[in-house]
Amino acid sequence: MTGKVTGLWRHPIKSHGREALNSVTLSPGQTMPGDRVWAVAHEKSRADNSAWAPCQNFTLVSKVPALMAMRARLRGEDVTLSHPNRPDLTFAPDREEALFLDWVKPLMPENRAQSTRIVRVPGRGMTDSDFPSVTLCNMSSHRAVEQKMGRDLSPLRWRSNIWFDGLPVWEEFDWIGREVQVGEVVFAIRERTERCMSVNTNPETGIRDAETLGTLDTWGHRDFSVRAEVIQGGDIRIGDEVRAL
């Protein structure tokens, strides 16, 4: 049984916007190009540009829901951010940190640690996992969540990289420890993705409006999607085949 790729997404700045792609070229041991290149450290963070750091060091949607409504466009070293409550901003994260911090400040709750700097670890996307990961999401599993909740949900709540359809509900969890081919790329499926409060937030409004996390609890877990490591590089395009090896 095979599935088909239905969506490709990257998030140039961790928790600060998303960008749709039609195709992507992946390399072994690397994240999706342009995904989580930068992360925003807050005033209590110990993160710097020397090494990967856990997610609690960064400003995240789970703590600042308004960030979920952000869109991003990466072109070279410049990122354009859009938000329904802010004017568009185009800036170079490596050189124009102050522009970004001024722009994002009105979205930050006063009772949260404030964003103070942008972090970039050369050659290492700032994924939540301690290895450079790519997340694979099953549309059948998404529809199962919708059905249990009795409402439509945008798949963008999950902030994942590769969406596929045509495979059974929760099939992706059976891939742990196996290899899966998507287009030309072969992944080693490493772990399930445990979710946080961010999935309760509407990606258009940045307002928490659904008990998505609580719905996952009814299955006895808080997992959605799987994290994978690229072991054979190549191209992936919308419509490409997805199959377990």
mmCIF file of C-alpha atoms in Angstrom:
data_model
loop_
_atom_site.group_PDB
_atom_site.id
_atom_site.type_symbol
_atom_site.label_atom_id
_atom_site.label_comp_id
_atom_site.label_asym_id
_atom_site.label_seq_id
_atom_site.Cartn_x
_atom_site.Cartn_y
_atom_site.Cartn_z
ATOM 1 C CA MET A 1 0.000 0.000 0.000
ATOM 2 C CA THR A 2 1.296 3.442 -0.914
ATOM 3 C CA GLY A 3 0.369 7.027 -0.180
ATOM 4 C CA LYS A 4 0.924 10.306 -1.988
ATOM 5 C CA VAL A 5 2.592 13.546 -0.868
ATOM 6 C CA THR A 6 -0.035 16.269 -0.478
ATOM 7 C CA GLY A 7 1.941 19.053 1.189
ATOM 8 C CA LEU A 8 5.477 20.303 1.816
ATOM 9 C CA TRP A 9 6.149 22.979 4.460
ATOM 10 C CA ARG A 10 9.123 24.681 6.030
ATOM 11 C CA HIS A 11 9.377 27.076 8.963
ATOM 12 C CA PRO A 12 12.409 29.344 8.483
ATOM 13 C CA ILE A 13 12.280 30.761 12.034
ATOM 14 C CA LYS A 14 11.179 28.280 14.693
ATOM 15 C CA SER A 15 7.562 29.019 15.767
ATOM 16 C CA HIS A 16 7.520 32.197 13.659
ATOM 17 C CA GLY A 17 5.784 31.444 10.367
ATOM 18 C CA ARG A 18 5.340 28.762 7.735
ATOM 19 C CA GLU A 19 5.945 28.516 3.986
ATOM 20 C CA ALA A 20 4.457 26.073 1.453
ATOM 21 C CA LEU A 21 6.710 24.438 -1.133
ATOM 22 C CA ASN A 22 6.048 22.506 -4.344
ATOM 23 C CA SER A 23 9.281 20.525 -4.222
ATOM 24 C CA VAL A 24 12.343 20.133 -2.026
ATOM 25 C CA THR A 25 15.785 18.521 -2.189
ATOM 26 C CA LEU A 26 16.896 16.795 1.002
ATOM 27 C CA SER A 27 20.402 15.731 2.089
ATOM 28 C CA PRO A 28 21.382 12.872 4.428
ATOM 29 C CA GLY A 29 21.470 13.837 8.088
ATOM 30 C CA GLN A 30 19.945 17.274 7.480
ATOM 31 C CA THR A 31 16.618 18.974 8.088
ATOM 32 C CA MET A 32 14.459 20.189 5.230
ATOM 33 C CA PRO A 33 16.399 23.084 3.613
ATOM 34 C CA GLY A 34 15.281 26.368 5.120
ATOM 35 C CA ASP A 35 13.460 24.713 8.025
ATOM 36 C CA ARG A 36 14.087 26.074 11.535
ATOM 37 C CA VAL A 37 17.279 27.774 10.350
ATOM 38 C CA TRP A 38 16.816 30.327 13.128
ATOM 39 C CA ALA A 39 15.205 30.254 16.564
ATOM 40 C CA VAL A 40 14.231 33.132 18.837
ATOM 41 C CA ALA A 41 15.775 32.956 22.316
ATOM 42 C CA HIS A 42 14.026 34.608 25.245
ATOM 43 C CA GLU A 43 15.456 36.476 28.209
ATOM 44 C CA LYS A 44 15.768 33.320 30.358
ATOM 45 C CA SER A 45 17.377 31.242 27.607
ATOM 46 C CA ARG A 46 20.864 29.778 27.712
ATOM 47 C CA ALA A 47 20.934 29.056 23.977
ATOM 48 C CA ASP A 48 23.682 30.458 21.762
ATOM 49 C CA ASN A 49 25.099 29.874 18.285
ATOM 50 C CA SER A 50 27.409 27.035 19.344
ATOM 51 C CA ALA A 51 25.059 24.055 19.656
ATOM 52 C CA TRP A 52 21.505 22.759 19.447
ATOM 53 C CA ALA A 53 19.367 23.585 22.498
ATOM 54 C CA PRO A 54 16.029 22.188 23.786
ATOM 55 C CA CYS A 55 12.820 23.980 22.859
ATOM 56 C CA GLN A 56 12.275 25.531 26.307
ATOM 57 C CA ASN A 57 15.069 27.982 25.460
ATOM 58 C CA PHE A 58 12.987 29.596 22.720
ATOM 59 C CA THR A 59 9.879 31.694 22.184
ATOM 60 C CA LEU A 60 7.223 29.220 21.036
ATOM 61 C CA VAL A 61 3.595 29.092 19.901
ATOM 62 C CA SER A 62 2.783 27.001 22.989
ATOM 63 C CA LYS A 63 3.591 30.048 25.141
ATOM 64 C CA VAL A 64 2.703 32.832 22.679
ATOM 65 C CA PRO A 65 -0.353 31.679 20.672
ATOM 66 C CA ALA A 66 -0.396 34.804 18.479
ATOM 67 C CA LEU A 67 2.709 33.512 16.697
ATOM 68 C CA MET A 68 0.659 30.712 15.099
ATOM 69 C CA ALA A 69 -0.983 33.174 12.693
ATOM 70 C CA MET A 70 2.372 34.109 11.182
ATOM 71 C CA ARG A 71 3.435 33.287 7.635
ATOM 72 C CA ALA A 72 6.987 33.365 6.326
ATOM 73 C CA ARG A 73 8.841 33.523 3.029
ATOM 74 C CA LEU A 74 12.544 32.716 2.818
ATOM 75 C CA ARG A 75 14.560 34.127 -0.071
ATOM 76 C CA GLY A 76 18.314 33.754 0.272
ATOM 77 C CA GLU A 77 19.218 35.144 3.685
ATOM 78 C CA ASP A 78 16.109 37.355 3.892
ATOM 79 C CA VAL A 79 12.843 36.371 5.575
ATOM 80 C CA THR A 80 9.502 38.103 5.024
ATOM 81 C CA LEU A 81 7.047 37.692 7.908
ATOM 82 C CA SER A 82 3.313 38.377 7.678
ATOM 83 C CA HIS A 83 0.773 38.510 10.488
ATOM 84 C CA PRO A 84 -2.852 39.724 10.476
ATOM 85 C CA ASN A 85 -2.074 42.231 13.249
ATOM 86 C CA ARG A 86 1.276 43.530 11.981
ATOM 87 C CA PRO A 87 2.624 45.075 8.758
ATOM 88 C CA ASP A 88 4.804 42.766 6.684
ATOM 89 C CA LEU A 89 8.473 42.719 7.630
ATOM 90 C CA THR A 90 11.382 41.729 5.392
ATOM 91 C CA PHE A 91 14.702 41.431 7.184
ATOM 92 C CA ALA A 92 17.945 39.461 7.388
ATOM 93 C CA PRO A 93 17.853 37.507 10.685
ATOM 94 C CA ASP A 94 21.647 37.299 10.885
ATOM 95 C CA ARG A 95 22.102 41.081 10.572
ATOM 96 C CA GLU A 96 18.843 42.825 11.463
ATOM 97 C CA GLU A 97 17.814 41.240 14.735
ATOM 98 C CA ALA A 98 16.656 44.549 16.230
ATOM 99 C CA LEU A 99 14.143 45.110 13.412
ATOM 100 C CA PHE A 100 12.554 41.761 14.159
ATOM 101 C CA LEU A 101 12.465 42.237 17.933
ATOM 102 C CA ASP A 102 10.695 45.593 17.563
ATOM 103 C CA TRP A 103 8.240 44.077 15.068
ATOM 104 C CA VAL A 104 7.290 41.038 17.150
ATOM 105 C CA LYS A 105 7.089 42.784 20.547
ATOM 106 C CA PRO A 106 3.386 43.798 20.227
ATOM 107 C CA LEU A 107 2.498 40.101 19.835
ATOM 108 C CA MET A 108 4.237 39.101 23.068
ATOM 109 C CA PRO A 109 2.222 38.764 26.309
ATOM 110 C CA GLU A 110 3.668 40.894 29.094
ATOM 111 C CA ASN A 111 3.632 37.954 31.520
ATOM 112 C CA ARG A 112 5.934 35.824 29.343
ATOM 113 C CA ALA A 113 9.705 35.878 29.006
ATOM 114 C CA GLN A 114 10.412 38.382 26.236
ATOM 115 C CA SER A 115 12.309 37.574 23.064
ATOM 116 C CA THR A 116 15.854 38.941 23.183
ATOM 117 C CA ARG A 117 17.918 37.503 20.309
ATOM 118 C CA ILE A 118 17.959 35.274 17.247
ATOM 119 C CA VAL A 119 20.014 32.079 17.387
ATOM 120 C CA ARG A 120 21.472 30.173 14.445
ATOM 121 C CA VAL A 121 23.661 27.067 14.650
ATOM 122 C CA PRO A 122 25.494 26.703 11.302
ATOM 123 C CA GLY A 123 24.509 23.514 9.490
ATOM 124 C CA ARG A 124 21.896 22.524 12.080
ATOM 125 C CA GLY A 125 18.188 23.266 11.903
ATOM 126 C CA MET A 126 16.702 24.018 15.341
ATOM 127 C CA THR A 127 14.171 21.182 15.412
ATOM 128 C CA ASP A 128 12.562 20.080 18.683
ATOM 129 C CA SER A 129 14.454 16.776 18.411
ATOM 130 C CA ASP A 130 18.108 16.488 19.364
ATOM 131 C CA PHE A 131 18.840 15.188 15.856
ATOM 132 C CA PRO A 132 18.115 16.997 12.559
ATOM 133 C CA SER A 133 14.617 15.719 11.851
ATOM 134 C CA VAL A 134 11.903 15.944 9.218
ATOM 135 C CA THR A 135 8.309 15.382 10.339
ATOM 136 C CA LEU A 136 5.904 13.210 8.350
ATOM 137 C CA CYS A 137 2.144 13.701 8.853
ATOM 138 C CA ASN A 138 -0.730 11.446 7.838
ATOM 139 C CA MET A 139 -3.901 13.117 6.542
ATOM 140 C CA SER A 140 -5.945 10.065 7.571
ATOM 141 C CA SER A 141 -4.840 10.578 11.175
ATOM 142 C CA HIS A 142 -5.705 14.275 10.914
ATOM 143 C CA ARG A 143 -9.192 13.418 9.696
ATOM 144 C CA ALA A 144 -9.592 10.988 12.608
ATOM 145 C CA VAL A 145 -8.898 13.869 15.009
ATOM 146 C CA GLU A 146 -11.408 16.053 13.157
ATOM 147 C CA GLN A 147 -14.033 13.320 13.300
ATOM 148 C CA LYS A 148 -13.598 12.781 17.020
ATOM 149 C CA MET A 149 -13.822 16.541 17.636
ATOM 150 C CA GLY A 150 -16.803 16.967 15.305
ATOM 151 C CA ARG A 151 -15.277 19.955 13.524
ATOM 152 C CA ASP A 152 -12.865 20.941 10.764
ATOM 153 C CA LEU A 153 -9.266 21.640 11.754
ATOM 154 C CA SER A 154 -6.538 23.173 9.658
ATOM 155 C CA PRO A 155 -3.607 20.753 9.179
ATOM 156 C CA LEU A 156 -1.355 23.780 9.743
ATOM 157 C CA ARG A 157 -1.926 23.365 13.496
ATOM 158 C CA TRP A 158 0.630 20.538 13.429
ATOM 159 C CA ARG A 159 3.463 22.629 11.895
ATOM 160 C CA SER A 160 4.941 19.627 10.113
ATOM 161 C CA ASN A 161 7.110 19.227 7.016
ATOM 162 C CA ILE A 162 5.674 16.489 4.794
ATOM 163 C CA TRP A 163 1.987 15.606 4.492
ATOM 164 C CA PHE A 164 0.793 12.435 2.797
ATOM 165 C CA ASP A 165 -2.593 10.807 2.146
ATOM 166 C CA GLY A 166 -3.917 7.409 1.091
ATOM 167 C CA LEU A 167 -2.658 5.342 4.039
ATOM 168 C CA PRO A 168 -4.561 4.043 7.111
ATOM 169 C CA VAL A 169 -5.114 6.009 10.303
ATOM 170 C CA TRP A 170 -1.999 5.993 12.552
ATOM 171 C CA GLU A 171 -0.079 3.921 9.987
ATOM 172 C CA GLU A 172 2.880 6.232 10.595
ATOM 173 C CA PHE A 173 3.289 4.950 14.171
ATOM 174 C CA ASP A 174 3.948 1.449 12.800
ATOM 175 C CA TRP A 175 6.943 2.840 10.903
ATOM 176 C CA ILE A 176 9.076 3.455 13.992
ATOM 177 C CA GLY A 177 12.401 1.666 13.470
ATOM 178 C CA ARG A 178 11.695 1.145 9.758
ATOM 179 C CA GLU A 179 12.678 2.916 6.552
ATOM 180 C CA VAL A 180 10.202 4.809 4.393
ATOM 181 C CA GLN A 181 10.721 6.173 0.885
ATOM 182 C CA VAL A 182 9.140 9.479 -0.115
ATOM 183 C CA GLY A 183 9.881 10.410 -3.719
ATOM 184 C CA GLU A 184 13.632 9.866 -4.098
ATOM 185 C CA VAL A 185 14.335 10.257 -0.376
ATOM 186 C CA VAL A 186 14.702 7.418 2.122
ATOM 187 C CA PHE A 187 13.982 8.168 5.775
ATOM 188 C CA ALA A 188 14.744 6.236 8.941
ATOM 189 C CA ILE A 189 11.678 6.750 11.125
ATOM 190 C CA ARG A 190 13.042 7.489 14.576
ATOM 191 C CA GLU A 191 10.217 8.516 16.937
ATOM 192 C CA ARG A 192 6.677 9.750 17.404
ATOM 193 C CA THR A 193 6.137 13.494 17.871
ATOM 194 C CA GLU A 194 4.680 14.368 21.252
ATOM 195 C CA ARG A 195 2.507 17.460 21.008
ATOM 196 C CA CYS A 196 2.037 20.509 23.227
ATOM 197 C CA MET A 197 -0.498 23.310 23.691
ATOM 198 C CA SER A 198 0.389 24.856 20.343
ATOM 199 C CA VAL A 199 -2.007 22.502 18.520
ATOM 200 C CA ASN A 200 -4.959 24.124 20.320
ATOM 201 C CA THR A 201 -4.291 27.354 18.414
ATOM 202 C CA ASN A 202 -5.980 28.485 15.198
ATOM 203 C CA PRO A 203 -3.317 29.083 12.503
ATOM 204 C CA GLU A 204 -5.320 31.896 10.914
ATOM 205 C CA THR A 205 -6.148 33.908 14.039
ATOM 206 C CA GLY A 206 -3.475 32.922 16.568
ATOM 207 C CA ILE A 207 -6.219 32.279 19.157
ATOM 208 C CA ARG A 208 -6.654 29.040 21.115
ATOM 209 C CA ASP A 209 -10.019 27.723 19.985
ATOM 210 C CA ALA A 210 -9.939 23.903 20.103
ATOM 211 C CA GLU A 211 -9.103 21.130 22.580
ATOM 212 C CA THR A 212 -6.899 19.349 20.056
ATOM 213 C CA LEU A 213 -4.411 18.180 22.673
ATOM 214 C CA GLY A 214 -7.180 16.848 24.903
ATOM 215 C CA THR A 215 -8.622 14.951 21.943
ATOM 216 C CA LEU A 216 -5.299 13.189 21.423
ATOM 217 C CA ASP A 217 -5.488 12.166 25.090
ATOM 218 C CA THR A 218 -8.549 10.057 24.285
ATOM 219 C CA TRP A 219 -6.266 7.742 22.294
ATOM 220 C CA GLY A 220 -4.000 7.387 25.318
ATOM 221 C CA HIS A 221 -1.198 9.544 23.941
ATOM 222 C CA ARG A 222 -0.358 13.093 22.848
ATOM 223 C CA ASP A 223 1.453 12.087 19.660
ATOM 224 C CA PHE A 224 0.868 13.250 16.107
ATOM 225 C CA SER A 225 3.272 12.663 13.190
ATOM 226 C CA VAL A 226 6.674 10.988 13.278
ATOM 227 C CA ARG A 227 10.186 12.386 13.249
ATOM 228 C CA ALA A 228 12.499 10.957 10.620
ATOM 229 C CA GLU A 229 16.166 11.141 9.681
ATOM 230 C CA VAL A 230 17.194 11.451 6.030
ATOM 231 C CA ILE A 231 19.469 8.521 5.151
ATOM 232 C CA GLN A 232 19.287 8.812 1.354
ATOM 233 C CA GLY A 233 18.926 12.253 -0.174
ATOM 234 C CA GLY A 234 17.044 13.359 -3.259
ATOM 235 C CA ASP A 235 13.998 15.240 -4.461
ATOM 236 C CA ILE A 236 10.418 15.202 -3.180
ATOM 237 C CA ARG A 237 7.527 16.768 -5.081
ATOM 238 C CA ILE A 238 3.805 17.112 -4.453
ATOM 239 C CA GLY A 239 2.192 13.897 -5.699
ATOM 240 C CA ASP A 240 5.237 11.676 -5.109
ATOM 241 C CA GLU A 241 4.725 8.164 -3.731
ATOM 242 C CA VAL A 242 5.118 7.323 -0.042
ATOM 243 C CA ARG A 243 5.850 3.697 0.881
ATOM 244 C CA ALA A 244 7.374 1.728 3.725
ATOM 245 C CA LEU A 245 10.401 -0.352 2.677
#
